[in-house]
């Protein structure tokens, strides 16, 4: 099925799991990513930056994700990640994205609340889910750098969620965008405090840098959406460099692209396996 965050995160809350949100950077890798989720019996959130969405074409992304979701036994969400522009939100919703994120974390608190509230009104009227962000996540993504993040304050997270009506809430708990050479010292106590204050599903960005040994504790602390981006880029590019470097100039591009897509699918399958709980009732 082609669904919103609400459906997949509600199920995740019921069974105590976390749903993987995987950044796509080209059209070729998406079928392999969804197939990996299907084979695991898990839903999947395919997310794109606005840059990737403009590069591929929003309607093309919708056609692919919706087509596979309606044809295969797997729940697929297509989510616009970290949009700071209301016009981009409008375009994604009009094109058929099933979910959007408005990132007003760099704005003054009141402006973040007001703009997120407008996005929620607009998106919900069209059956689209919304993720908001409170606190600022550091690091670099899609060429945009935030040198120093600001950790989320639990009481502010509660007020923000209540004031905006978001369906999922991204929080800053020590992770960083673009981190893949080392592991992040994620603040598990802070996540527990936020979870105690906030009823909506929590989202962790910068998941590549999170130690997999912490996944179970994230599930227990209400993290229902977990973003993986950089590890996919690294895996795809490493494979592509090897195959493109060795290929004959007249050989089919399949010889180079398929192994890179397989590398991404293997990462998705591995991550999903670590995000699911040991038992499901």
C-alpha positions as a LaTeX table, in Angstrom:
\begin{tabular}{lrrr}
\hline
Residue & $x$ (\AA) & $y$ (\AA) & $z$ (\AA) \\
\hline
Unk1 & 0.00 & 0.00 & 0.00 \\
Unk2 & 1.00 & 3.61 & $-0.53$ \\
Unk3 & 0.48 & 5.16 & 2.90 \\
Unk4 & 1.38 & 8.04 & 5.21 \\
Unk5 & 3.56 & 8.19 & 8.30 \\
Unk6 & 0.45 & 7.83 & 10.44 \\
Unk7 & $-0.28$ & 4.27 & 9.33 \\
Unk8 & 3.26 & 2.92 & 9.65 \\
Unk9 & 4.13 & 4.73 & 12.89 \\
Unk10 & 0.87 & 3.68 & 14.53 \\
Unk11 & 1.72 & 0.05 & 13.82 \\
Unk12 & 5.28 & 0.66 & 15.05 \\
Unk13 & 3.93 & 2.08 & 18.31 \\
Unk14 & 1.63 & $-0.93$ & 18.73 \\
Unk15 & 4.38 & $-3.53$ & 18.30 \\
Unk16 & 7.22 & $-1.47$ & 19.80 \\
Unk17 & 9.32 & $-1.19$ & 16.66 \\
Unk18 & 11.09 & 1.54 & 14.71 \\
Unk19 & 10.52 & 2.17 & 11.00 \\
Unk20 & 13.53 & 2.89 & 8.81 \\
Unk21 & 13.48 & 6.07 & 6.73 \\
Unk22 & 16.03 & 5.75 & 3.95 \\
Unk23 & 17.22 & 8.63 & 1.78 \\
Unk24 & 17.10 & 7.95 & $-1.96$ \\
Unk25 & 19.59 & 9.81 & $-4.11$ \\
Unk26 & 18.65 & 8.46 & $-7.52$ \\
Unk27 & 15.71 & 6.65 & $-9.05$ \\
Unk28 & 17.63 & 3.42 & $-9.66$ \\
Unk29 & 18.13 & 2.52 & $-6.01$ \\
Unk30 & 14.48 & 2.83 & $-4.95$ \\
Unk31 & 13.05 & $-0.52$ & $-6.22$ \\
Unk32 & 15.90 & $-2.37$ & $-4.50$ \\
Unk33 & 15.27 & $-0.52$ & $-1.23$ \\
Unk34 & 11.54 & $-1.30$ & $-1.27$ \\
Unk35 & 12.16 & $-4.95$ & $-2.17$ \\
Unk36 & 14.43 & $-5.28$ & 0.86 \\
Unk37 & 11.64 & $-3.99$ & 3.12 \\
Unk38 & 9.08 & $-6.26$ & 1.47 \\
Unk39 & 11.25 & $-9.32$ & 2.03 \\
Unk40 & 11.62 & $-8.35$ & 5.71 \\
Unk41 & 7.84 & $-7.90$ & 6.17 \\
Unk42 & 8.51 & $-4.29$ & 7.19 \\
Unk43 & 7.11 & $-0.97$ & 5.99 \\
Unk44 & 9.58 & 1.49 & 4.51 \\
Unk45 & 9.84 & 5.26 & 4.36 \\
Unk46 & 11.55 & 6.47 & 1.19 \\
Unk47 & 12.62 & 10.06 & 1.69 \\
Unk48 & 14.22 & 12.65 & $-0.54$ \\
Unk49 & 15.76 & 16.04 & $-0.07$ \\
Unk50 & 14.25 & 18.84 & $-2.11$ \\
Unk51 & 17.38 & 18.74 & $-4.27$ \\
Unk52 & 16.88 & 15.07 & $-5.13$ \\
Unk53 & 13.16 & 15.64 & $-5.67$ \\
Unk54 & 13.85 & 18.41 & $-8.18$ \\
Unk55 & 16.58 & 16.35 & $-9.88$ \\
Unk56 & 14.42 & 13.25 & $-10.39$ \\
Unk57 & 11.06 & 14.98 & $-10.60$ \\
Unk58 & 8.46 & 14.77 & $-7.84$ \\
Unk59 & 5.85 & 13.17 & $-10.09$ \\
Unk60 & 8.35 & 10.50 & $-11.17$ \\
Unk61 & 9.15 & 9.64 & $-7.56$ \\
Unk62 & 5.46 & 9.43 & $-6.70$ \\
Unk63 & 4.71 & 7.23 & $-9.72$ \\
Unk64 & 7.49 & 4.79 & $-8.77$ \\
Unk65 & 6.81 & 4.56 & $-5.03$ \\
Unk66 & 3.03 & 4.52 & $-5.38$ \\
Unk67 & 3.18 & 1.99 & $-8.20$ \\
Unk68 & 5.34 & $-0.44$ & $-6.22$ \\
Unk69 & 3.34 & 0.12 & $-3.03$ \\
Unk70 & 0.07 & $-0.71$ & $-4.79$ \\
Unk71 & 1.51 & $-3.74$ & $-6.59$ \\
Unk72 & 3.62 & $-5.35$ & $-3.85$ \\
Unk73 & 2.79 & $-6.56$ & $-0.31$ \\
Unk74 & 4.67 & $-3.73$ & 1.39 \\
Unk75 & 3.65 & $-0.39$ & 2.91 \\
Unk76 & 5.55 & 2.50 & 1.30 \\
Unk77 & 5.69 & 6.12 & 2.47 \\
Unk78 & 7.21 & 8.80 & 0.23 \\
Unk79 & 8.45 & 11.60 & 2.48 \\
Unk80 & 9.98 & 15.01 & 1.70 \\
Unk81 & 12.87 & 15.49 & 4.13 \\
Unk82 & 13.98 & 18.79 & 5.72 \\
Unk83 & 11.98 & 21.25 & 3.67 \\
Unk84 & 12.36 & 24.82 & 4.89 \\
Unk85 & 10.23 & 26.35 & 2.14 \\
Unk86 & 6.42 & 26.32 & 2.10 \\
Unk87 & 6.35 & 26.41 & $-1.71$ \\
Unk88 & 8.38 & 23.18 & $-1.81$ \\
Unk89 & 5.91 & 21.63 & 0.65 \\
Unk90 & 3.03 & 22.66 & $-1.62$ \\
Unk91 & 4.70 & 21.21 & $-4.70$ \\
Unk92 & 5.41 & 17.87 & $-3.00$ \\
Unk93 & 1.86 & 17.55 & $-1.68$ \\
Unk94 & 0.38 & 18.49 & $-5.06$ \\
Unk95 & 2.65 & 15.96 & $-6.79$ \\
Unk96 & 1.40 & 13.18 & $-4.50$ \\
Unk97 & 4.02 & 12.76 & $-1.76$ \\
Unk98 & 2.29 & 11.00 & 1.13 \\
Unk99 & 4.32 & 12.78 & 3.82 \\
Unk100 & 6.36 & 15.96 & 4.28 \\
Unk101 & 8.72 & 17.44 & 6.85 \\
Unk102 & 8.80 & 21.12 & 7.59 \\
Unk103 & 12.10 & 22.00 & 9.26 \\
Unk104 & 11.71 & 25.31 & 11.05 \\
Unk105 & 14.29 & 24.44 & 13.68 \\
Unk106 & 16.55 & 27.35 & 12.69 \\
Unk107 & 13.69 & 29.84 & 13.13 \\
Unk108 & 12.61 & 31.57 & 16.31 \\
Unk109 & 10.30 & 29.28 & 18.28 \\
Unk110 & 7.09 & 31.22 & 17.54 \\
Unk111 & 7.80 & 31.35 & 13.81 \\
Unk112 & 8.56 & 27.63 & 13.77 \\
Unk113 & 5.20 & 26.95 & 15.48 \\
Unk114 & 3.20 & 29.17 & 13.14 \\
Unk115 & 4.74 & 27.89 & 9.89 \\
Unk116 & 4.56 & 24.26 & 11.01 \\
Unk117 & 0.90 & 24.78 & 11.93 \\
Unk118 & 0.19 & 26.14 & 8.42 \\
Unk119 & 1.90 & 23.10 & 6.89 \\
Unk120 & $-0.14$ & 20.74 & 9.08 \\
Unk121 & $-3.41$ & 22.43 & 8.08 \\
Unk122 & $-2.51$ & 22.32 & 4.38 \\
Unk123 & $-1.18$ & 18.76 & 4.38 \\
Unk124 & $-3.85$ & 17.17 & 6.59 \\
Unk125 & $-6.59$ & 18.63 & 4.40 \\
Unk126 & $-5.02$ & 16.62 & 1.56 \\
Unk127 & $-4.44$ & 13.40 & 3.51 \\
Unk128 & $-0.68$ & 13.95 & 3.91 \\
Unk129 & 1.25 & 13.46 & 7.17 \\
Unk130 & 3.69 & 16.00 & 8.64 \\
Unk131 & 6.95 & 15.75 & 10.58 \\
Unk132 & 8.17 & 18.81 & 12.49 \\
Unk133 & 11.47 & 19.54 & 14.22 \\
Unk134 & 12.34 & 21.17 & 17.52 \\
Unk135 & 15.97 & 21.61 & 18.56 \\
Unk136 & 18.66 & 21.81 & 15.88 \\
Unk137 & 20.55 & 18.81 & 14.49 \\
Unk138 & 24.16 & 19.55 & 13.63 \\
Unk139 & 26.30 & 18.29 & 10.75 \\
Unk140 & 26.15 & 18.53 & 6.96 \\
Unk141 & 23.47 & 17.26 & 4.61 \\
Unk142 & 23.00 & 18.08 & 0.93 \\
Unk143 & 25.66 & 20.79 & 1.26 \\
Unk144 & 23.87 & 22.55 & 4.13 \\
Unk145 & 25.94 & 22.72 & 7.30 \\
Unk146 & 24.94 & 23.39 & 10.89 \\
Unk147 & 28.17 & 23.70 & 12.86 \\
Unk148 & 26.66 & 23.44 & 16.33 \\
Unk149 & 23.30 & 21.80 & 17.04 \\
Unk150 & 21.01 & 22.67 & 19.93 \\
Unk151 & 19.61 & 19.81 & 21.99 \\
Unk152 & 15.83 & 19.56 & 22.29 \\
Unk153 & 14.27 & 20.71 & 25.56 \\
Unk154 & 11.61 & 18.20 & 26.71 \\
Unk155 & 9.11 & 20.82 & 27.87 \\
Unk156 & 9.52 & 22.76 & 24.62 \\
Unk157 & 8.99 & 19.57 & 22.62 \\
Unk158 & 5.67 & 18.98 & 24.40 \\
Unk159 & 4.50 & 22.55 & 23.82 \\
Unk160 & 5.56 & 22.42 & 20.15 \\
Unk161 & 3.79 & 19.12 & 19.47 \\
Unk162 & 0.59 & 20.32 & 21.13 \\
Unk163 & 0.66 & 23.69 & 19.35 \\
Unk164 & 1.28 & 22.31 & 15.86 \\
Unk165 & $-0.47$ & 18.92 & 15.69 \\
Unk166 & 2.44 & 17.24 & 13.90 \\
Unk167 & 2.28 & 13.49 & 13.25 \\
Unk168 & 5.94 & 12.89 & 14.11 \\
Unk169 & 8.56 & 14.99 & 15.88 \\
Unk170 & 12.27 & 15.15 & 15.01 \\
Unk171 & 14.42 & 15.85 & 18.05 \\
Unk172 & 18.05 & 16.80 & 18.55 \\
Unk173 & 19.63 & 14.28 & 20.92 \\
Unk174 & 23.30 & 14.31 & 19.96 \\
Unk175 & 23.26 & 12.90 & 16.43 \\
Unk176 & 24.79 & 14.66 & 13.43 \\
Unk177 & 23.96 & 14.65 & 9.73 \\
Unk178 & 26.63 & 13.20 & 7.47 \\
Unk179 & 28.53 & 11.33 & 10.21 \\
Unk180 & 29.82 & 7.90 & 9.11 \\
Unk181 & 33.47 & 7.55 & 10.16 \\
Unk182 & 32.71 & 7.35 & 13.88 \\
Unk183 & 29.84 & 6.75 & 16.26 \\
Unk184 & 27.72 & 9.39 & 17.95 \\
Unk185 & 27.32 & 9.72 & 21.70 \\
Unk186 & 23.53 & 9.80 & 21.57 \\
Unk187 & 21.82 & 11.11 & 24.72 \\
Unk188 & 19.51 & 8.25 & 25.69 \\
Unk189 & 18.47 & 9.91 & 28.95 \\
Unk190 & 17.30 & 13.01 & 27.04 \\
Unk191 & 15.24 & 10.85 & 24.65 \\
Unk192 & 13.58 & 9.19 & 27.65 \\
Unk193 & 12.73 & 12.60 & 29.10 \\
Unk194 & 11.26 & 13.81 & 25.81 \\
Unk195 & 9.28 & 10.57 & 25.41 \\
Unk196 & 7.79 & 11.10 & 28.85 \\
Unk197 & 6.56 & 14.57 & 27.81 \\
Unk198 & 5.44 & 13.96 & 24.21 \\
Unk199 & 2.71 & 11.70 & 22.87 \\
Unk200 & 3.65 & 11.80 & 19.17 \\
Unk201 & 6.22 & 9.39 & 17.64 \\
Unk202 & 9.81 & 10.60 & 17.91 \\
Unk203 & 12.24 & 10.79 & 14.98 \\
Unk204 & 16.02 & 10.52 & 15.09 \\
Unk205 & 18.03 & 12.01 & 12.20 \\
Unk206 & 21.67 & 11.28 & 11.43 \\
Unk207 & 21.16 & 7.57 & 12.09 \\
Unk208 & 24.27 & 6.43 & 10.23 \\
Unk209 & 26.39 & 7.60 & 13.15 \\
Unk210 & 24.33 & 5.80 & 15.80 \\
Unk211 & 25.73 & 2.60 & 17.28 \\
Unk212 & 23.42 & $-0.30$ & 16.42 \\
Unk213 & 23.78 & $-1.49$ & 20.02 \\
Unk214 & 21.62 & 1.52 & 20.97 \\
Unk215 & 18.71 & 0.63 & 18.65 \\
Unk216 & 16.80 & $-1.38$ & 21.25 \\
Unk217 & 16.97 & 1.48 & 23.74 \\
Unk218 & 15.73 & 3.89 & 21.08 \\
Unk219 & 12.70 & 1.65 & 20.48 \\
Unk220 & 12.00 & 1.53 & 24.21 \\
Unk221 & 12.16 & 5.35 & 24.36 \\
Unk222 & 9.52 & 6.02 & 21.70 \\
Unk223 & 11.70 & 6.48 & 18.61 \\
Unk224 & 9.45 & 5.26 & 15.78 \\
Unk225 & 11.17 & 6.78 & 12.71 \\
Unk226 & 14.92 & 6.44 & 12.25 \\
Unk227 & 16.70 & 8.15 & 9.35 \\
Unk228 & 19.55 & 6.56 & 7.42 \\
Unk229 & 21.16 & 8.52 & 4.60 \\
Unk230 & 24.94 & 8.78 & 4.53 \\
Unk231 & 25.57 & 5.04 & 4.85 \\
Unk232 & 23.53 & 4.48 & 1.68 \\
Unk233 & 25.50 & 7.06 & $-0.28$ \\
Unk234 & 28.78 & 5.55 & 0.85 \\
Unk235 & 27.67 & 2.00 & 0.01 \\
Unk236 & 26.29 & 2.91 & $-3.42$ \\
Unk237 & 29.28 & 5.06 & $-4.37$ \\
Unk238 & 31.89 & 2.58 & $-3.16$ \\
Unk239 & 30.33 & $-0.16$ & $-5.30$ \\
Unk240 & 29.89 & 2.15 & $-8.30$ \\
Unk241 & 33.52 & 3.30 & $-8.16$ \\
Unk242 & 34.69 & $-0.30$ & $-8.27$ \\
Unk243 & 32.46 & $-1.36$ & $-11.15$ \\
Unk244 & 32.71 & 1.79 & $-13.26$ \\
Unk245 & 36.49 & 1.74 & $-12.83$ \\
Unk246 & 36.73 & $-1.80$ & $-14.21$ \\
Unk247 & 34.04 & $-1.81$ & $-16.88$ \\
Unk248 & 34.48 & $-1.80$ & $-20.64$ \\
Unk249 & 33.26 & 1.43 & $-22.21$ \\
Unk250 & 30.73 & $-0.37$ & $-24.40$ \\
Unk251 & 29.34 & $-2.63$ & $-21.64$ \\
Unk252 & 25.78 & $-2.28$ & $-20.38$ \\
Unk253 & 25.32 & 0.17 & $-17.54$ \\
Unk254 & 23.44 & $-2.60$ & $-15.72$ \\
Unk255 & 26.82 & $-4.14$ & $-14.95$ \\
Unk256 & 27.69 & $-1.07$ & $-12.88$ \\
Unk257 & 24.34 & 0.01 & $-11.50$ \\
Unk258 & 22.90 & $-3.30$ & $-10.31$ \\
Unk259 & 25.74 & $-4.10$ & $-7.87$ \\
Unk260 & 25.44 & $-0.58$ & $-6.41$ \\
Unk261 & 21.69 & $-1.04$ & $-5.95$ \\
Unk262 & 22.32 & $-4.44$ & $-4.36$ \\
Unk263 & 24.76 & $-2.84$ & $-1.92$ \\
Unk264 & 22.07 & $-0.37$ & $-0.87$ \\
Unk265 & 19.45 & $-3.12$ & $-0.52$ \\
Unk266 & 21.78 & $-5.10$ & 1.73 \\
Unk267 & 22.24 & $-2.06$ & 4.00 \\
Unk268 & 18.47 & $-1.49$ & 4.14 \\
Unk269 & 17.81 & $-5.15$ & 4.97 \\
Unk270 & 20.46 & $-5.14$ & 7.68 \\
Unk271 & 19.18 & $-1.94$ & 9.29 \\
Unk272 & 15.55 & $-3.10$ & 9.23 \\
Unk273 & 16.60 & $-6.34$ & 10.90 \\
Unk274 & 18.15 & $-4.34$ & 13.75 \\
Unk275 & 15.16 & $-1.99$ & 14.10 \\
Unk276 & 12.49 & $-4.68$ & 14.48 \\
Unk277 & 11.79 & $-6.02$ & 17.98 \\
Unk278 & 12.80 & $-9.59$ & 18.80 \\
Unk279 & 9.16 & $-10.62$ & 19.19 \\
Unk280 & 5.96 & $-9.23$ & 17.67 \\
Unk281 & 2.61 & $-10.02$ & 19.26 \\
\hline
\end{tabular}
